[in-house]
Amino acid sequence: MSEVEETIKRIQSHKGVLGIIVVNSEGIPILTSLDNSTTVQYAGLIHQLTMKARSTVRDIDPQNDLTFLRLRSKKHEIMVAPDKEYLLIVIQNPSE
Amino acid sequence: MAPKAKSVKPPGSTIGAKPSKMKGRPKIRDDDDMTEIGDLGDDSYVHGKTLVKPDDQLDLTEVELKEEFTRILTANNPHAPQNIVRFNFKERTYKQTSSVEQIAIHFALDGNMLHKDSDEARRQRAKAGMGESKSEAALSEAGEEEGGEGEDGEKEEVVEAPPPKKESLRNQFNFSERASQTFNNPYRERGTATEPPPRANFSSTANQWEIYDAYYEDLQKQEKAKDKTKQIPTYRKEDDKTKKKLVAMETASDDISRVTRAAKIVERMVNQNTFDDIAQDFSYFEDASDEFRDQEGTLLPLWKFSFDKAKRLAVTSICWNPKYVDMFVVGHGSYDFTKQGRGMLLFYTLKNPSHPEYIYSTESGVMCLDIHPIYQYLVCVGFYDGSVGVFNTQEKRPGPVYKSTAKSGKHTDPVWQVKWQKDDLDNNLNLYSVSSDGRVVSWTLVKDELIYADVIKLTVDDLPTEGPDGTQLQLLGCGTSFDFHKKIDYLFLVGTEEGKIHKCSKAYSSQFLDTIDAHHMAVDAVRWNPFHPDIFISCSADWTVKIWDHNYGNQAMFTFDLNSAVGDVAWAPFSSTVFAAVTADGKVHVFDLNINKYEALCEQSVVQKKKTKLTHIEFNPRHMIICVGDERGYVTSLKLSPNLRKVPKKKKGEENVGIDHEIEIAKLDKILSLVREPDN
């Protein structure tokens, strides 16, 4: 298995991780460990948010770029790592 | 003249009863509108003339015929009424108008001539412009001859008006305009309908970063174009091949593999969450109880690193990455002679405690390793089978890039320590290794292979002893550790299994500079002090840790008894007087000579089972943590409490300068001087 797939598997089996979604540059989920409706919802909303966040960071300084985005809520934490073409979203419950 | 009734005479007719006489007389009548045809051939003309009398003509007598009638021509209009009567309101009677108009209009035609001074004429002149003025000029010229003064004034006026156009002067007297109308072709409308061009909606935002990106791409393209133009003649073929390869790879590679970087980041984030409290401790926790304990400190356990496949292998070596201080390399192997198997080389980072970054599996146990100070992706490794290898983490090979073989001079016994040295004169990388076979060997990386050169042989005695057959044998000691001086390039120390420490020079290959009988058992580690040029430390399985000054080789400066075999000892990078040692009973001992010259500041057990031996210890170059490896394959990281890491207070302006070497050296010197005096 490729290195990346192994990494994704490891993340999925990590303590507290609820799900992982890989979204492409158009906001369409490619790989997911959650059910379809949740995936689509997450993908669409978070994609927009990440684009906005990235735009904000780069507007302030064009040589800067967004490394990752953490969204902590009462119930769990959503972590987003943007890439050139893809977006990795992981939902974890940190206090388990 | 005989009165003649005006009656119509048909040609050829004669009047009266004298037709025959009429023939021969030429009739010249002035009031007759007949032409004088009689002069010419009378006979021919008069020939057909006969008098015809209509039936209803009045028969008049001769007398009546001769009666004269007067006829008067007047200019009266026969149609005009002769008596027009109008009602006169003044006299209240009808009165006859005295004179009646006698003008009869037979024909009326409106002309189109205007007086030249009238309004309409002026308007037209204004429209026509020059042509008019010119014609007027011509007119006025003509008028001059007649002597019109008024016209002179006009002429001047005309001349002054600025005429931009020059029309050809029309001849007043002999001008004719001819116009003709051409046939106007009838208009026809013709239309075609085309398919509408394809449309697509495009929307974009123009942010500062989009503009920046566009410029950056343009710059890249320009640079590529420049490179291509430089390299075109020789590299065309290669480019084509590489292009083909790239294309094939891009289509064949999985989508997922492009998420590598993001996946790594996310994994670290997830780990950060899981080990959140440890991460917080690492950054911020300071043991407050240290304020109350003057000469004691504690070690706070942080992350614990372990890998499934390496669980049965002991940690044989640890090395922190000098540049990326959160990364360290762990070598796994086995110290047990009977249980030799494979080994592992693992690269960990503090940011991801659950899984190593790079994993290398080796056939033989890894006994020692070292990271190159400049090229941090190069790691040299010494194996249990005596060979030396170099791993390159940038390349994706599963094994070492270089490996020494039996033919290329590998050791015949396990390699106990390897160390990178400075590049030689040809800019080739080189490294040193020491082994139980009694040789210190220098290896040079030339192109694809490792070339070895014996630096020194660890002879036990100066004289060769006699072997069983009578031949002369040179007994070689077993080297177990070595260390190179930080400043003096050629100077290094070798610790042996016999307990001796030899001071050697790279220049002399046959003789030692000095030999110190350091320990009773094998010297497990020997290390120079990072600040002081004369001091080094050694530890051994005889339970002792000794500090030496190489100028005074006969006796140790300090000796510490730790009640158990000491596996490893290391100096702290931030202070010249702090060092730590690990023992076989699972304890870590931290000393600070500045505070306490005789006892450890901290003696702490860091493993769960007391029987676990601790094998190695390393200080992190930047952070105040240490990494301890044990024989079960676990690596534990510990944070030093404030008491253990006391640094001399810096002056206000110099806080950012860093560690002052001179102060450190002076500190150690002070301590040493206290010790030396009784020696003297």
Coordinates of N, CA, C and O in Angstrom, one line a residue, chain A residues 3-5 7-8 10-11 14-15 17 22 31 54-55 58-59 62-63 67-70 72 77 79-83 85-86 88 90 92 94, chain B residues 207-210 212-213 254-276 352 354-357 396:
Chain A
E3 N 2.4 4.9 0.8 CA 2.7 5.6 2.0 C 1.6 6.4 2.5 O 1.2 6.4 3.7
V4 N 0.9 7.1 1.6 CA -0.1 8.0 2.0 C -1.3 7.3 2.5 O -2.0 7.7 3.5
E5 N -1.6 6.2 1.8 CA -2.8 5.4 2.3 C -2.5 4.9 3.7 O -3.5 4.9 4.5
T7 N -0.7 6.3 5.9 CA -0.8 7.5 6.8 C -2.3 7.7 7.1 O -2.7 8.0 8.3
I8 N -3.1 7.7 6.1 CA -4.6 8.0 6.3 C -5.2 6.9 7.2 O -6.0 7.2 8.0
R10 N -3.7 5.3 9.4 CA -3.2 5.5 10.8 C -4.0 6.6 11.5 O -4.4 6.5 12.6
I11 N -4.3 7.7 10.7 CA -5.0 8.8 11.2 C -6.4 8.3 11.6 O -6.9 8.6 12.7
H14 N -6.5 6.5 14.8 CA -6.0 7.2 16.0 C -7.1 7.5 17.0 O -8.3 7.5 16.7
K15 N -6.6 7.7 18.2 CA -7.6 7.9 19.3 C -8.5 9.1 19.1 O -8.0 10.2 18.8
V17 N -10.5 10.0 16.7 CA -10.8 10.5 15.3 C -12.1 10.0 14.8 O -12.3 8.8 14.8
V22 N -11.2 13.6 2.1 CA -10.3 14.2 1.2 C -11.1 14.9 0.1 O -12.0 14.2 -0.5
L31 N -12.4 11.0 -1.0 CA -12.3 9.8 -0.2 C -12.9 10.2 1.2 O -12.7 11.3 1.6
R54 N -7.9 31.2 3.4 CA -6.7 31.3 2.6 C -6.6 32.7 1.9 O -5.6 33.3 1.9
S55 N -7.8 33.1 1.4 CA -7.8 34.4 0.8 C -7.4 35.5 1.8 O -6.7 36.4 1.4
R58 N -3.7 35.4 2.5 CA -2.8 35.8 1.4 C -3.1 37.3 1.0 O -2.2 38.0 0.5
D59 N -4.2 37.8 1.3 CA -4.5 39.2 1.1 C -3.6 40.1 1.9 O -3.1 41.1 1.5
P62 N 0.9 38.5 0.3 CA 0.8 37.5 -0.7 C 1.8 36.4 -0.7 O 1.6 35.3 -1.2
Q63 N 2.9 36.6 0.0 CA 3.9 35.6 0.1 C 3.6 34.5 1.2 O 4.3 33.5 1.3
T67 N -1.3 27.2 6.3 CA -0.8 25.9 6.6 C -1.9 25.0 7.0 O -2.0 23.9 6.5
F68 N -2.6 25.3 8.1 CA -3.7 24.5 8.4 C -4.7 25.4 9.2 O -4.4 26.5 9.6
L69 N -5.9 24.8 9.4 CA -7.0 25.5 10.0 C -7.6 24.6 11.0 O -7.9 23.4 10.7
R70 N -7.7 25.1 12.3 CA -8.4 24.3 13.3 C -9.6 25.0 13.7 O -9.7 26.2 13.9
R72 N -12.3 24.5 16.6 CA -12.7 23.7 17.8 C -14.0 24.1 18.2 O -14.3 25.3 18.4
E77 N -13.4 18.7 17.2 CA -12.5 19.6 16.5 C -12.4 19.2 15.1 O -12.2 18.0 14.8
M79 N -10.1 19.7 11.8 CA -8.8 20.1 11.4 C -8.7 20.0 9.9 O -9.1 19.0 9.3
V80 N -8.3 21.1 9.2 CA -8.2 21.2 7.8 C -6.8 21.5 7.4 O -6.2 22.4 7.8
A81 N -6.3 20.7 6.5 CA -4.9 20.9 5.9 C -5.1 21.1 4.4 O -5.3 20.2 3.7
P82 N -4.9 22.4 3.9 CA -5.1 22.6 2.5 C -3.8 22.3 1.8 O -2.7 22.4 2.3
D83 N -4.0 21.8 0.5 CA -2.8 21.5 -0.3 C -3.1 22.3 -1.6 O -4.1 22.9 -1.8
E85 N -3.9 21.1 -4.6 CA -5.1 20.6 -5.3 C -6.1 20.0 -4.3 O -7.3 19.8 -4.8
Y86 N -5.7 19.6 -3.1 CA -6.6 18.9 -2.3 C -6.8 19.5 -0.9 O -6.1 20.4 -0.6
L88 N -7.6 18.2 3.1 CA -7.8 17.0 4.0 C -8.5 17.5 5.2 O -8.1 18.5 5.9
V90 N -10.2 16.4 8.9 CA -10.2 15.4 9.9 C -11.0 15.9 11.1 O -10.9 17.0 11.5
Q92 N -12.0 15.2 14.9 CA -11.5 14.5 16.1 C -12.2 15.0 17.3 O -12.5 16.1 17.5
P94 N -11.0 15.6 20.8 CA -9.7 15.6 21.5 C -9.8 15.2 22.9 O -8.8 14.8 23.5
Chain B
N207 N -7.7 39.6 -6.2 CA -7.1 39.9 -4.9 C -5.6 40.2 -5.0 O -5.0 39.9 -6.1
Q208 N -5.0 40.7 -4.0 CA -3.6 41.0 -4.1 C -2.8 39.7 -4.3 O -1.8 39.7 -5.1
W209 N -3.3 38.6 -3.7 CA -2.5 37.4 -3.9 C -2.7 36.8 -5.2 O -1.8 36.1 -5.7
E210 N -3.8 37.0 -5.8 CA -4.0 36.4 -7.2 C -3.1 37.1 -8.1 O -2.5 36.5 -9.0
Y212 N -0.3 38.5 -7.3 CA 1.1 38.1 -7.0 C 1.3 36.7 -7.6 O 2.4 36.5 -8.2
D213 N 0.4 35.8 -7.5 CA 0.5 34.5 -8.1 C 0.8 34.6 -9.6 O 1.6 33.9 -10.1
D254 N -1.7 7.6 -8.6 CA -3.0 7.7 -7.9 C -3.3 9.1 -7.5 O -2.4 9.9 -7.1
D255 N -4.5 9.5 -7.4 CA -4.9 10.8 -6.9 C -4.4 11.0 -5.5 O -4.0 12.0 -5.1
I256 N -4.5 9.9 -4.8 CA -4.3 10.0 -3.3 C -2.9 10.4 -3.0 O -2.6 11.1 -2.1
S257 N -1.9 10.0 -3.8 CA -0.5 10.2 -3.4 C -0.2 11.7 -3.4 O 0.8 12.1 -2.9
R258 N -1.0 12.5 -4.0 CA -0.7 13.9 -4.0 C -1.1 14.6 -2.7 O -0.8 15.8 -2.5
V259 N -1.7 13.8 -1.9 CA -2.2 14.5 -0.6 C -1.1 14.2 0.5 O -1.4 14.5 1.7
T260 N 0.0 13.7 0.1 CA 1.0 13.3 1.1 C 1.3 14.4 2.1 O 1.2 14.2 3.3
R261 N 1.6 15.6 1.6 CA 2.0 16.6 2.6 C 0.8 17.0 3.5 O 1.0 17.1 4.7
A262 N -0.3 17.1 2.9 CA -1.5 17.5 3.8 C -1.7 16.4 4.8 O -2.0 16.7 6.0
A263 N -1.6 15.1 4.4 CA -1.8 14.0 5.3 C -0.8 14.1 6.4 O -1.2 13.8 7.6
K264 N 0.4 14.4 6.1 CA 1.4 14.5 7.2 C 1.0 15.6 8.2 O 1.1 15.4 9.4
I265 N 0.6 16.7 7.7 CA 0.3 17.8 8.6 C -0.9 17.4 9.4 O -0.9 17.7 10.6
V266 N -1.9 16.8 8.8 CA -3.1 16.4 9.6 C -2.7 15.4 10.6 O -3.2 15.5 11.8
E267 N -1.8 14.5 10.3 CA -1.5 13.5 11.3 C -0.8 14.1 12.5 O -1.1 13.8 13.7
R268 N 0.0 15.1 12.2 CA 0.6 15.8 13.3 C -0.4 16.6 14.1 O -0.3 16.6 15.4
M269 N -1.3 17.1 13.5 CA -2.4 17.9 14.2 C -3.1 17.0 15.1 O -3.4 17.3 16.3
V270 N -3.5 15.8 14.6 CA -4.3 14.8 15.3 C -3.5 14.4 16.6 O -4.0 14.3 17.7
N271 N -2.2 14.2 16.3 CA -1.3 13.8 17.4 C -1.2 14.9 18.5 O -1.2 14.7 19.7
Q272 N -1.1 16.1 18.0 CA -1.0 17.2 18.9 C -2.2 17.3 19.8 O -2.1 17.6 21.0
N273 N -3.4 17.0 19.2 CA -4.6 17.0 20.0 C -4.5 15.9 21.1 O -4.9 16.1 22.2
T274 N -4.1 14.7 20.6 CA -4.1 13.6 21.5 C -3.1 13.8 22.6 O -3.4 13.5 23.8
F275 N -2.0 14.2 22.3 CA -1.0 14.4 23.3 C -0.9 15.9 23.7 O 0.2 16.4 24.0
D276 N -2.0 16.5 23.7 CA -2.1 17.9 24.0 C -1.4 18.3 25.3 O -0.6 19.2 25.4
N352 N 5.3 14.2 16.0 CA 4.4 13.0 15.7 C 4.9 11.9 16.5 O 5.8 11.1 16.1
S354 N 3.5 9.2 17.5 CA 3.0 7.9 17.4 C 3.6 7.1 16.3 O 3.4 5.9 16.2
H355 N 4.2 7.7 15.3 CA 4.8 7.0 14.2 C 6.0 7.6 13.7 O 6.1 8.8 13.6
P356 N 7.0 6.8 13.4 CA 8.2 7.5 12.9 C 8.1 8.0 11.5 O 7.2 7.6 10.7
E357 N 8.9 9.0 11.2 CA 8.8 9.6 9.8 C 9.4 8.7 8.8 O 8.8 8.5 7.7
K396 N 14.6 7.6 -2.1 CA 13.6 6.7 -1.6 C 14.0 5.2 -1.5 O 13.2 4.4 -1.7

